[in-house]
CSV table of C-alpha atoms in Angstrom, one decimal:
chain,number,residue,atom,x,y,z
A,22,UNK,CA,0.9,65.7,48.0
A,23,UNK,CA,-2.0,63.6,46.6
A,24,UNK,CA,-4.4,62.7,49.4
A,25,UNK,CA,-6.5,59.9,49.1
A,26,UNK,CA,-10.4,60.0,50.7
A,27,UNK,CA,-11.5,56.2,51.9
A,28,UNK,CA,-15.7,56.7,51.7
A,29,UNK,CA,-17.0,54.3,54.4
A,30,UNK,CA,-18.9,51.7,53.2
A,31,UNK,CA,-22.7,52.4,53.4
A,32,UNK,CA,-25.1,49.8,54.9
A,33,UNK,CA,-28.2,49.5,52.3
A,34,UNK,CA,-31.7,49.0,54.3
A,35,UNK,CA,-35.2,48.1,53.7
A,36,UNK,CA,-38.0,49.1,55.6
A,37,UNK,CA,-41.5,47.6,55.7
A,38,UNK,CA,-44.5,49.1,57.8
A,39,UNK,CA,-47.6,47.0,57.1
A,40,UNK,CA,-50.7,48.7,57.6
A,41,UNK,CA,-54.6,47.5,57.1
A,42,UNK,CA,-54.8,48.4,53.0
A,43,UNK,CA,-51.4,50.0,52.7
A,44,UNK,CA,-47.6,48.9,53.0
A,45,UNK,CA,-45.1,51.6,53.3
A,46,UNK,CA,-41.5,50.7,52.8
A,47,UNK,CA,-38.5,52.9,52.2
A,48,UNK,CA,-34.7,52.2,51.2
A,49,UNK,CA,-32.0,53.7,53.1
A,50,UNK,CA,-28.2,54.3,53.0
A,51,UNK,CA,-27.1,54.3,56.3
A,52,UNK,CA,-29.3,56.6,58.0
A,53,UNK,CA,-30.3,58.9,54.8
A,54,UNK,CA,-33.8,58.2,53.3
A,55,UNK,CA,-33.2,57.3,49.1
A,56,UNK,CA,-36.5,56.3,48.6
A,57,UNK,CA,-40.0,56.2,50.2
A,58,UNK,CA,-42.8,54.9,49.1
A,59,UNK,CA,-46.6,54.1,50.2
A,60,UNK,CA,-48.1,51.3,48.5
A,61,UNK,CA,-52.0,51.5,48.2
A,62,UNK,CA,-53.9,48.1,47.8
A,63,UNK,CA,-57.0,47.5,46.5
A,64,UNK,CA,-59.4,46.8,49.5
A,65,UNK,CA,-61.6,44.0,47.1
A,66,UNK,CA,-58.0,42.3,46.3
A,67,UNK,CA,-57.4,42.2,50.6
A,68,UNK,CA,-61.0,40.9,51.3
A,69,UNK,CA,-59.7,38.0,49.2
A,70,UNK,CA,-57.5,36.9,52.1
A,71,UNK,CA,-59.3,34.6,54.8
A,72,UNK,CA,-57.0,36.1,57.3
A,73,UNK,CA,-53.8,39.1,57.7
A,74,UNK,CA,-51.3,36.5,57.5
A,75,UNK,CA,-52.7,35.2,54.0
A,76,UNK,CA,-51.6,38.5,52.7
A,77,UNK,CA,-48.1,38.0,53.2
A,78,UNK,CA,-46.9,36.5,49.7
A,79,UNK,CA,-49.0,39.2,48.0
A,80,UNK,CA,-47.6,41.9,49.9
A,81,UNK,CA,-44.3,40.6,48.8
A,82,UNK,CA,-44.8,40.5,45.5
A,83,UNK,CA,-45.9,44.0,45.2
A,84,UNK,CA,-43.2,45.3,47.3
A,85,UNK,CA,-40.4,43.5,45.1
A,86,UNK,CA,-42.7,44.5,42.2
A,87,UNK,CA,-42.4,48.4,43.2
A,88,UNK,CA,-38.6,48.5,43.9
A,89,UNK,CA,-37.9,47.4,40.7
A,90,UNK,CA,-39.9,49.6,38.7
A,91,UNK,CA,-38.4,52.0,41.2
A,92,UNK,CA,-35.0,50.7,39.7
A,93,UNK,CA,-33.9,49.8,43.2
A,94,UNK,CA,-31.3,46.8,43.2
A,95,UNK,CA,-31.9,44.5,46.3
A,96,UNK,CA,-28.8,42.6,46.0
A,97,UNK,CA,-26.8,45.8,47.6
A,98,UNK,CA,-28.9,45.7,50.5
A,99,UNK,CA,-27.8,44.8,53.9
A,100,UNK,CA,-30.6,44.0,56.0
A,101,UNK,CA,-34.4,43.7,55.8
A,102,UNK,CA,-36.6,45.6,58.9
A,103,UNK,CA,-40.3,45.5,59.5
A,104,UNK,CA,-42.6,47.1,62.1
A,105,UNK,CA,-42.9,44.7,64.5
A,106,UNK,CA,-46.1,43.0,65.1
A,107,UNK,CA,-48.5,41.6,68.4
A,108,UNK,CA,-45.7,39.6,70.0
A,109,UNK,CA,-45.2,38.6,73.6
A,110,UNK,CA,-43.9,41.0,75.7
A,111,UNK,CA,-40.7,42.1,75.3
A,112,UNK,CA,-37.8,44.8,76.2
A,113,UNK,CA,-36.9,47.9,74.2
A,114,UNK,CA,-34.0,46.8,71.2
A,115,UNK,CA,-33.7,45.5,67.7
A,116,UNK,CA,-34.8,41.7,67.2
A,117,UNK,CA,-33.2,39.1,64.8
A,118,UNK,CA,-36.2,37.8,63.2
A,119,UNK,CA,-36.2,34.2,64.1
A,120,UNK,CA,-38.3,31.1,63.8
A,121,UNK,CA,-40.0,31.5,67.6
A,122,UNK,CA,-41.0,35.1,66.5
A,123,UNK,CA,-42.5,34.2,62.8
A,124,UNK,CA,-44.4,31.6,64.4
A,125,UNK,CA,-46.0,33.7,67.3
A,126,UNK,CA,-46.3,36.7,64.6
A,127,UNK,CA,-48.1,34.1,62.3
A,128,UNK,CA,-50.2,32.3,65.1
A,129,UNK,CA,-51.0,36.0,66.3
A,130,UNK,CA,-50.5,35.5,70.0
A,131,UNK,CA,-51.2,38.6,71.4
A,132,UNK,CA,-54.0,39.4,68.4
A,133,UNK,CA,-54.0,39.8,64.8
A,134,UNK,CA,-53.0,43.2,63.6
A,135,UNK,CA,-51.3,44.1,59.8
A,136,UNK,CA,-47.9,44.5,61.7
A,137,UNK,CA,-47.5,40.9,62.4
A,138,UNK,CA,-46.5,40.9,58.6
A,139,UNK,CA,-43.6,43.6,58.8
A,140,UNK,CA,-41.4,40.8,60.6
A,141,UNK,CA,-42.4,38.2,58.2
A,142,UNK,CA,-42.3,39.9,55.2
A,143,UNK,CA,-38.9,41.3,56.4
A,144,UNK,CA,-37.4,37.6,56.6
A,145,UNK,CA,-39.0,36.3,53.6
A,146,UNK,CA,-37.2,39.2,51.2
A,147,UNK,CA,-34.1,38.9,53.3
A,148,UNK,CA,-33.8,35.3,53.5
A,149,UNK,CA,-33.8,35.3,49.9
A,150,UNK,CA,-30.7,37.2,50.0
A,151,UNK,CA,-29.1,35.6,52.9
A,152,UNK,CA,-29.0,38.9,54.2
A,153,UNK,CA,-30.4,39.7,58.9
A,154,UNK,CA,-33.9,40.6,58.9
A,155,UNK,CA,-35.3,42.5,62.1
A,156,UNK,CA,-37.8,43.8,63.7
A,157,UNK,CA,-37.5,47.1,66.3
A,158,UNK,CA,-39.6,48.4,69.9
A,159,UNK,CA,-42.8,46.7,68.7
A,160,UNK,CA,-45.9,48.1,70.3
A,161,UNK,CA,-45.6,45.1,72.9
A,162,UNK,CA,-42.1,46.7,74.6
A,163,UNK,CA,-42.8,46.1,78.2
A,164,UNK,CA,-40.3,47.2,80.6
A,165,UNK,CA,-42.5,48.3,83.4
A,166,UNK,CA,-41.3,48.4,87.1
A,167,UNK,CA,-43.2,46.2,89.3
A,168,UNK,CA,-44.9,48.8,91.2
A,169,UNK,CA,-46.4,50.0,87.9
A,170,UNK,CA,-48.2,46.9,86.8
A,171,UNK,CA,-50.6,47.1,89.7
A,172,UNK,CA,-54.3,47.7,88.7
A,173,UNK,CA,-55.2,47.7,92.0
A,174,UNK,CA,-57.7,45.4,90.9
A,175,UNK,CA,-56.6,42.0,91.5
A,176,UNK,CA,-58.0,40.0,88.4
A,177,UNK,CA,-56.2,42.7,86.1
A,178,UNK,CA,-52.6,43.9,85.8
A,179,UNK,CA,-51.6,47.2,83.8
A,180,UNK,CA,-50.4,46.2,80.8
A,181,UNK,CA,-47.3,47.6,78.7
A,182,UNK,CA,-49.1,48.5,74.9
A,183,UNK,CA,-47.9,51.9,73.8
A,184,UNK,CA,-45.9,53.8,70.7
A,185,UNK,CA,-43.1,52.0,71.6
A,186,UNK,CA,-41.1,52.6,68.1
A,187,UNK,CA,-42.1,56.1,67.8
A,188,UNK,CA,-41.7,57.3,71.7
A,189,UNK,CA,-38.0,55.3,71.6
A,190,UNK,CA,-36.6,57.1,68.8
A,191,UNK,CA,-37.6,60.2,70.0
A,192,UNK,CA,-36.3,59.8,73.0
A,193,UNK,CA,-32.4,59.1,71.4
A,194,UNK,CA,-32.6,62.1,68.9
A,195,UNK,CA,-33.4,64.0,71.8
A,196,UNK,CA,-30.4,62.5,73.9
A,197,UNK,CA,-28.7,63.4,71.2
A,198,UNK,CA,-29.8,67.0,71.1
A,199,UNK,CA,-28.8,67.1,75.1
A,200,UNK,CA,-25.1,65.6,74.5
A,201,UNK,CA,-26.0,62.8,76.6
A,202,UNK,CA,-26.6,58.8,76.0
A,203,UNK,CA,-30.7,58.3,75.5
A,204,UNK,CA,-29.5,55.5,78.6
A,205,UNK,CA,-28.0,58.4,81.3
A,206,UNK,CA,-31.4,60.7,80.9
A,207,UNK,CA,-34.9,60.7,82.8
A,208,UNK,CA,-37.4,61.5,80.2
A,209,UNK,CA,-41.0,62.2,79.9
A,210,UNK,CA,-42.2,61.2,76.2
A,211,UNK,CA,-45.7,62.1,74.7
A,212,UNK,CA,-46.6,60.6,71.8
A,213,UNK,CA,-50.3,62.3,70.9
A,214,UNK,CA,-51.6,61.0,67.9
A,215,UNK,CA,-54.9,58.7,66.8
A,216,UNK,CA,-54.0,57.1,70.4
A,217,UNK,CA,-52.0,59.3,73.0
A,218,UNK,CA,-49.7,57.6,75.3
A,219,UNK,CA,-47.1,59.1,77.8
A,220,UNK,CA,-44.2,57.1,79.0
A,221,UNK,CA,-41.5,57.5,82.2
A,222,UNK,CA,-38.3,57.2,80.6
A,223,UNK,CA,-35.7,55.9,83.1
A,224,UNK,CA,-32.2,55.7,82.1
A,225,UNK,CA,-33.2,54.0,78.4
A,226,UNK,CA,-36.2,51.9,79.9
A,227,UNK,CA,-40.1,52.9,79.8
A,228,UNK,CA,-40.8,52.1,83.4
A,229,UNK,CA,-44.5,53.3,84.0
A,230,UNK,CA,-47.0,54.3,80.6
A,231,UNK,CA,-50.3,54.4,79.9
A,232,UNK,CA,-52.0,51.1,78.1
A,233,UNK,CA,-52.2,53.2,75.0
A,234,UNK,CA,-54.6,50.5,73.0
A,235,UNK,CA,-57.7,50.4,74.9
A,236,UNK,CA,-56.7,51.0,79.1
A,237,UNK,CA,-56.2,54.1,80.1
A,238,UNK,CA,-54.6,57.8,80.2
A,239,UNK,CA,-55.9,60.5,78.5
A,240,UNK,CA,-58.7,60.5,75.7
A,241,UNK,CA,-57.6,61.2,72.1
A,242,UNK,CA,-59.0,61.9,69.0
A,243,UNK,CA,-60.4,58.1,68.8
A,244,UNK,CA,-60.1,56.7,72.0
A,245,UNK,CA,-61.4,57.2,75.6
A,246,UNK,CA,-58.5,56.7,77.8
A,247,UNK,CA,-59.5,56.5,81.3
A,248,UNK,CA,-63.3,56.8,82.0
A,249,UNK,CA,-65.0,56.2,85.2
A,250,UNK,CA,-65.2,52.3,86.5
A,251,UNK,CA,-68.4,52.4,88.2
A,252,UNK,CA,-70.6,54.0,85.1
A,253,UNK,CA,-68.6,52.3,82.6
A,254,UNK,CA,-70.2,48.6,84.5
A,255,UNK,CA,-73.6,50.0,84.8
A,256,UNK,CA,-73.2,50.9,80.6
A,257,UNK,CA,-71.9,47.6,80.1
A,258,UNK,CA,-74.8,45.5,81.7
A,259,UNK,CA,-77.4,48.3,81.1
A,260,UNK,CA,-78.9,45.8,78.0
A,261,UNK,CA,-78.8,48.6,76.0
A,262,UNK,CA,-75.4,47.3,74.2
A,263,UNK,CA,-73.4,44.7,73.1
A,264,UNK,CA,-69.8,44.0,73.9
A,265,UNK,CA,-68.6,45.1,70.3
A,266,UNK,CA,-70.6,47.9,70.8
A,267,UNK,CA,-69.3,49.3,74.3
A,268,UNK,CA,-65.4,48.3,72.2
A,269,UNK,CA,-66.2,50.6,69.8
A,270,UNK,CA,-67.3,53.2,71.8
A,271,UNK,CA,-64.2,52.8,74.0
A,272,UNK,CA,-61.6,52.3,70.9
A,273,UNK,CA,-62.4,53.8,67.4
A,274,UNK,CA,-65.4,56.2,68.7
A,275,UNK,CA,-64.0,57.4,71.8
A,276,UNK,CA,-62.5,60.8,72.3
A,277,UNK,CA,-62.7,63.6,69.7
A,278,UNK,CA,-65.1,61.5,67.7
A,279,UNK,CA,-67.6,60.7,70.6
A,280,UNK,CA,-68.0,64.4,71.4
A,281,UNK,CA,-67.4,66.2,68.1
A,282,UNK,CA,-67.8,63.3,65.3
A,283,UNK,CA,-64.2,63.8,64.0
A,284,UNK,CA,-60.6,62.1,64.8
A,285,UNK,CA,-59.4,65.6,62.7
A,286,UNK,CA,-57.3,67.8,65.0
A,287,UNK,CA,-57.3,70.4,62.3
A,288,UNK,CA,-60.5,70.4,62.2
A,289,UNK,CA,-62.0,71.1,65.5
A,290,UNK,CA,-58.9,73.7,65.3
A,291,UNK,CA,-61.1,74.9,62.4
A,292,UNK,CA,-64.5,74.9,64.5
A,293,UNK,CA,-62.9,76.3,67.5
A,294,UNK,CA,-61.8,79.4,65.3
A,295,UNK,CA,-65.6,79.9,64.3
A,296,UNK,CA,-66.3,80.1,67.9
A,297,UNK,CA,-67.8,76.6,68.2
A,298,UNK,CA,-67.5,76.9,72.3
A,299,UNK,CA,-68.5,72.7,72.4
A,300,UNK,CA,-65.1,72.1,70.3
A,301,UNK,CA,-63.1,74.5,72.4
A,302,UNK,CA,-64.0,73.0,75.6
A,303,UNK,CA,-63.3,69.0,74.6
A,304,UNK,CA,-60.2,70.2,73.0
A,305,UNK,CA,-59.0,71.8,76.2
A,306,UNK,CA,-60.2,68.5,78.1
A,307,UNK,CA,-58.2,66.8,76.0
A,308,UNK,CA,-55.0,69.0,76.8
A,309,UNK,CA,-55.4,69.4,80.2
A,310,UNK,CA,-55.4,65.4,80.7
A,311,UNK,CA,-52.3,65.1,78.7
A,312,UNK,CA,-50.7,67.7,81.3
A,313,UNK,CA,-52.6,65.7,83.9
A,314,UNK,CA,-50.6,62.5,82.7
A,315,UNK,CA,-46.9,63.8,82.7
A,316,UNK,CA,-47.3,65.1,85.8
A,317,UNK,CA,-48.2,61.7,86.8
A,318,UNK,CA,-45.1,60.7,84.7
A,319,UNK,CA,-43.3,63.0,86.4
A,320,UNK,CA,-43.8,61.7,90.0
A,321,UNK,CA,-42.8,58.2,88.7
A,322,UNK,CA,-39.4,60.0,88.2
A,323,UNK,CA,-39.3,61.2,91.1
A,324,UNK,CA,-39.6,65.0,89.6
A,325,UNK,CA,-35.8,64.4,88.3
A,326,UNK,CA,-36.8,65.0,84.9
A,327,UNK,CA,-34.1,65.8,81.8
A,328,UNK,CA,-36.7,66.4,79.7
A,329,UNK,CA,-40.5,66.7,78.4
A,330,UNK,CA,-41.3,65.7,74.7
A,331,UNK,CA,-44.2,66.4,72.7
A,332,UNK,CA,-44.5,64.5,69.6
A,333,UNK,CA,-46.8,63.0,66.9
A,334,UNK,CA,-49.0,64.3,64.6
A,335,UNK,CA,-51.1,66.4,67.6
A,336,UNK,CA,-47.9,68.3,68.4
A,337,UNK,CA,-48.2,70.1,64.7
A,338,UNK,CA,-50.8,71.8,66.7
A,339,UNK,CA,-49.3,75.1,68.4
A,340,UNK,CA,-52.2,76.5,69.9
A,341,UNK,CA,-52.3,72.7,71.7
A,342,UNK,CA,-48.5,72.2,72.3
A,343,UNK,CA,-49.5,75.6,74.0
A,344,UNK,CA,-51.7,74.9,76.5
A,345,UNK,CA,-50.3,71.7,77.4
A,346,UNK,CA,-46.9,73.6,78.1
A,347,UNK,CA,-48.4,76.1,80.0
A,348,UNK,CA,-49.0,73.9,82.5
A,349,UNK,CA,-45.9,71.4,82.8
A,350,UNK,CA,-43.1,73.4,82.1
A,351,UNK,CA,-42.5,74.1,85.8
A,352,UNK,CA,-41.2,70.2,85.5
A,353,UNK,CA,-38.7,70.4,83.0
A,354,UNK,CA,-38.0,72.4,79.8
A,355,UNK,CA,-40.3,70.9,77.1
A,356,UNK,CA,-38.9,69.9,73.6
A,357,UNK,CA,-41.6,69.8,70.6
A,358,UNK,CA,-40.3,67.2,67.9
A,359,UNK,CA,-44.0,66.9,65.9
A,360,UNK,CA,-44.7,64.2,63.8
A,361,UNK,CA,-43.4,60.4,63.5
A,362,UNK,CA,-41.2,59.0,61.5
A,363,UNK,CA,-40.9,55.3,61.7
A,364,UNK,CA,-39.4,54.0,58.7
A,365,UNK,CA,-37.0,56.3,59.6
A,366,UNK,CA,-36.8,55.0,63.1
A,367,UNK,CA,-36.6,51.5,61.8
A,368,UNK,CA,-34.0,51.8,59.7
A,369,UNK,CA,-31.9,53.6,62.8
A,370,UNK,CA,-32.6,50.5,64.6
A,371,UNK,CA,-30.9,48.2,62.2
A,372,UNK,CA,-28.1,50.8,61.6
A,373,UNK,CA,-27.4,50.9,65.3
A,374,UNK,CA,-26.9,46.9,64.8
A,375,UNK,CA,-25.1,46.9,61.4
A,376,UNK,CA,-22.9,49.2,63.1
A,377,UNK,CA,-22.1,47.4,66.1
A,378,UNK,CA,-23.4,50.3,68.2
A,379,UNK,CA,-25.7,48.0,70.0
A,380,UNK,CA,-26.2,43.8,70.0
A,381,UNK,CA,-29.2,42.8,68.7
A,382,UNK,CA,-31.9,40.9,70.8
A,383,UNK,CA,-32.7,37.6,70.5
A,384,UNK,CA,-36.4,36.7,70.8
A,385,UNK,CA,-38.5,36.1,72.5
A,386,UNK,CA,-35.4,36.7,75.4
A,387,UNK,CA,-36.4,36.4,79.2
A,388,UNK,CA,-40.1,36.5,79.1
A,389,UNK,CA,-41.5,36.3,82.3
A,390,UNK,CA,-45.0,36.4,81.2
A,391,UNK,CA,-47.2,36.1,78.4
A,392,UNK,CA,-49.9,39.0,77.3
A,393,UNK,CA,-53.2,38.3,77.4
A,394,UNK,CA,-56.0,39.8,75.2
C-alpha cells in the first residue's frame, strides 16, 4: 500500500533588527533559522545621514543587496518583520505595519532610536511584494495595572519601557516547557543584560516592571537603576554638571562602568578571580538588587508565582545566576534560559499570525495615553 506524505506548506520570513551601525536580519522557514546574518556599516557612510530615518533607503539596499548574494529568493517569502521602534504605548502582540505607525516611527514620537527603521524597512521590502509586514512587543509594550504607574510623585508617572520582545518570548518557551498557555501562568521574567529589567507576568500581561531605559530597578553593567532622590537633586543643581552630563552618568556610565570602568561581565568575572575585592563587592551589589527586584515582583503576584526566569546575556554567568538564586528560590523554582534571541523571537511572532494562532494587532489600538520623553 503506497502511502502518500502531504509536507505542510512552510511560511518564508524576514527578519530585520536595526541597530546604530549594524542591521541584523535573518530568513526563516516557519520557525527554523536558514539564514542569519549581521550587516556591518561603515560609520563615515551613516554620519552621511542628517537623521536615523534618512538611513532607511540605504539600509534597504544593502539588505536586498546581501540576500541575494546570499542566493536568497524574496519572492517565496511570506511576510516581512522588523524590531519595533519608539512608538506610543502599546499592548503585548504582533502589529500590522500601517500608515499611523510608519508615520509616528518616522516622526519619532516617543524619541529617535535605530529601531524605528525595523517597521519601516519591514513595509518597504514587503510592500514591494504585496506580501504583511509587522512589527512585534516593541520596547514601548505597556500593560501596567493602575496601581503600578504611581510614582508617588505627582508630576511623574512610572512609565512601561523594558525588553519587551526578549522578556515576552521567554516567557512562552517557558509556558511551553510547563505544559501550560504563556496566558494561564504568573511569571517573574529577568532579562539582565546592558540594561536589566524584571517584569510581573500576569496571566500573558506585564502588569508592574521596572522603567528599564533610564528610571529605575536595579543597576547594570551601564545603567544606574534606582539611585537615591534626594542626592541625585543636590548633583543635579550642584553647578558642577550639565544635564547631558548627569544623562550620561545615569545611562551609558552608570552601573558596572561607574564603579569598575567596564560594561564586560566577563571581565570583572575575570578581576574578581584575581582577588580584586572592589569588583567582587559591586558585582554582588548588583546581584543582590536583582533578587531585591523579583521579590518585589513577587509581591505584585501576590507570591503566586509559576515561575522565575533568568535570562540575557548576564545569565551566561553561573557564579551570578548563583547568587541571585540563592536568595529567591524560596519563591518559585527558577528557570535559566541565557541569552536573547530576537530575530528568532520575531520571526515566532509573525509565525503565530501566519498561522492563525493569534490575530494580529492593529495600531496604534486603544491608546489611552501618549509617552512622553
Amino acid at each position: 500500500m503506497e502511502v502518500t506524505t502531504v509536507q505542510e506548506n512552510k511560511h518564508r520570513i524576514l527578519v530585520i533588527n536595526p541597530g546604530s551601525t549594524s542591521t541584523k536580519i535573518g530568513v526563516f522557514d516557519d520557525d527554523r533559522s536558514i539564514f542569519e546574518k549581521t550587516i556591518r556599516h561603515d560609520s563615515e557612510k551613516i554620519n552621511e545621514f542628517a537623521t536615523i530615518i534618512d538611513q532607511y533607503e540605504f539600509r534597504k539596499n544593502t539588505i536586498l543587496q546581501t540576500l541575494d548574494e546570499e542566493g536568497i529568493n524574496i519572492s517565496k517569502l511570506s511576510a516581512v518583520c522588523g524590531r519595533g521602534g519608539l512608538l506610543r504605548p502599546i499592548e503585548g502582540g504582533t502589529y500590522l505595519v500601517n500608515d499611523d505607525m510608519l508615520k509616528d516611527l518616522k516622526e519619532g514620537f516617543s524619541g529617535q532610536h535605530a529601531s524605528n527603521l525595523g517597521g519601516i524597512l519591514a513595509f518597504e521590502i514587503a510592500s514591494g511584494l504585496n506580501i504583511p509586514s509587522y512589527i512585534v512587543d516593541p520596547v514601548v509594550v505597556d500593560e501596567l495595572q493602575p496601581l503600578a504607574r504611581v510614582s508617588g510623585f505627582s508630576l511623574i508617572e512610572r512609565k512601561s519601557i523594558f525588553h519587551a520582545l526578549n522578556q515576552k518570548a521567554v516567557a512562552r518557551s517557558v509556558a511551553k516547557q510547563i505544559g501550560k498557555k504563556y496566558e494561564d501562568l504568573n511569571l517573574i521574567i529577568t532579562h539582565m543584560g546592558g540594561g536589566i529589567t524584571v517584569g510581573a507576568h500576569r496571566n500573558g500581561k506585564v502588569v508592574d516592571v521596572n522603567n528599564g531605559l533610564h528610571g529605575d530597578g536595579p543597576f547594570s553593567p551601564e545603567r544606574a537603576g534606582t539611585v537615591p532622590a534626594g542626592d541625585l537633586v543636590d548633583l543635579c543643581f550642584s553647578g558642577d554638571y550639565y544635564r547631558d552630563e548627569i544623562m550620561k552618568k545615569l545611562v551609558g556610565q552608570g552601573g558596572l562602568v561607574g564603579y569598575l570602568n567596564t560594561n564586560d561581565a566577563v571581565k570583572v568575572e575575570k578581576m574578581i578571580e584575581n582577588g580584586d575585592e572592589k569588583a567582587k563587592a559591586v558585582y554582588d551589589a548588583m546581584a543582590y538588587q536583582i533578587a531585591k527586584e523579583i521579590g518585589s515582583a513577587s509581591a505584585v503576584l501576590n507570591g503566586k508565582v509559576d515561575a522565575i526566569v533568568l535570562t540575557g546575556g548576564l545569565a551566561y554567568g553561573k557564579d551570578f545566576v548563583k547568587a541571585i538564586s540563592e536568595r529567591i528560590n524560596w519563591i518559585a523554582d527558577v528557570v535559566i534560559q541565557p541569552g536573547e534571541n530576537e530575530l528568532q523571537a520575531l520571526a515566532e511572532g509573525a509565525l503565530r499570525v501566519l498561522r492563525d494562532e493569534e490575530d494580529y494587532k492593529v495600531y496604534p489600538g486603544n491608546v489611552k495615553k501618549e509617552a512622553r520623553v
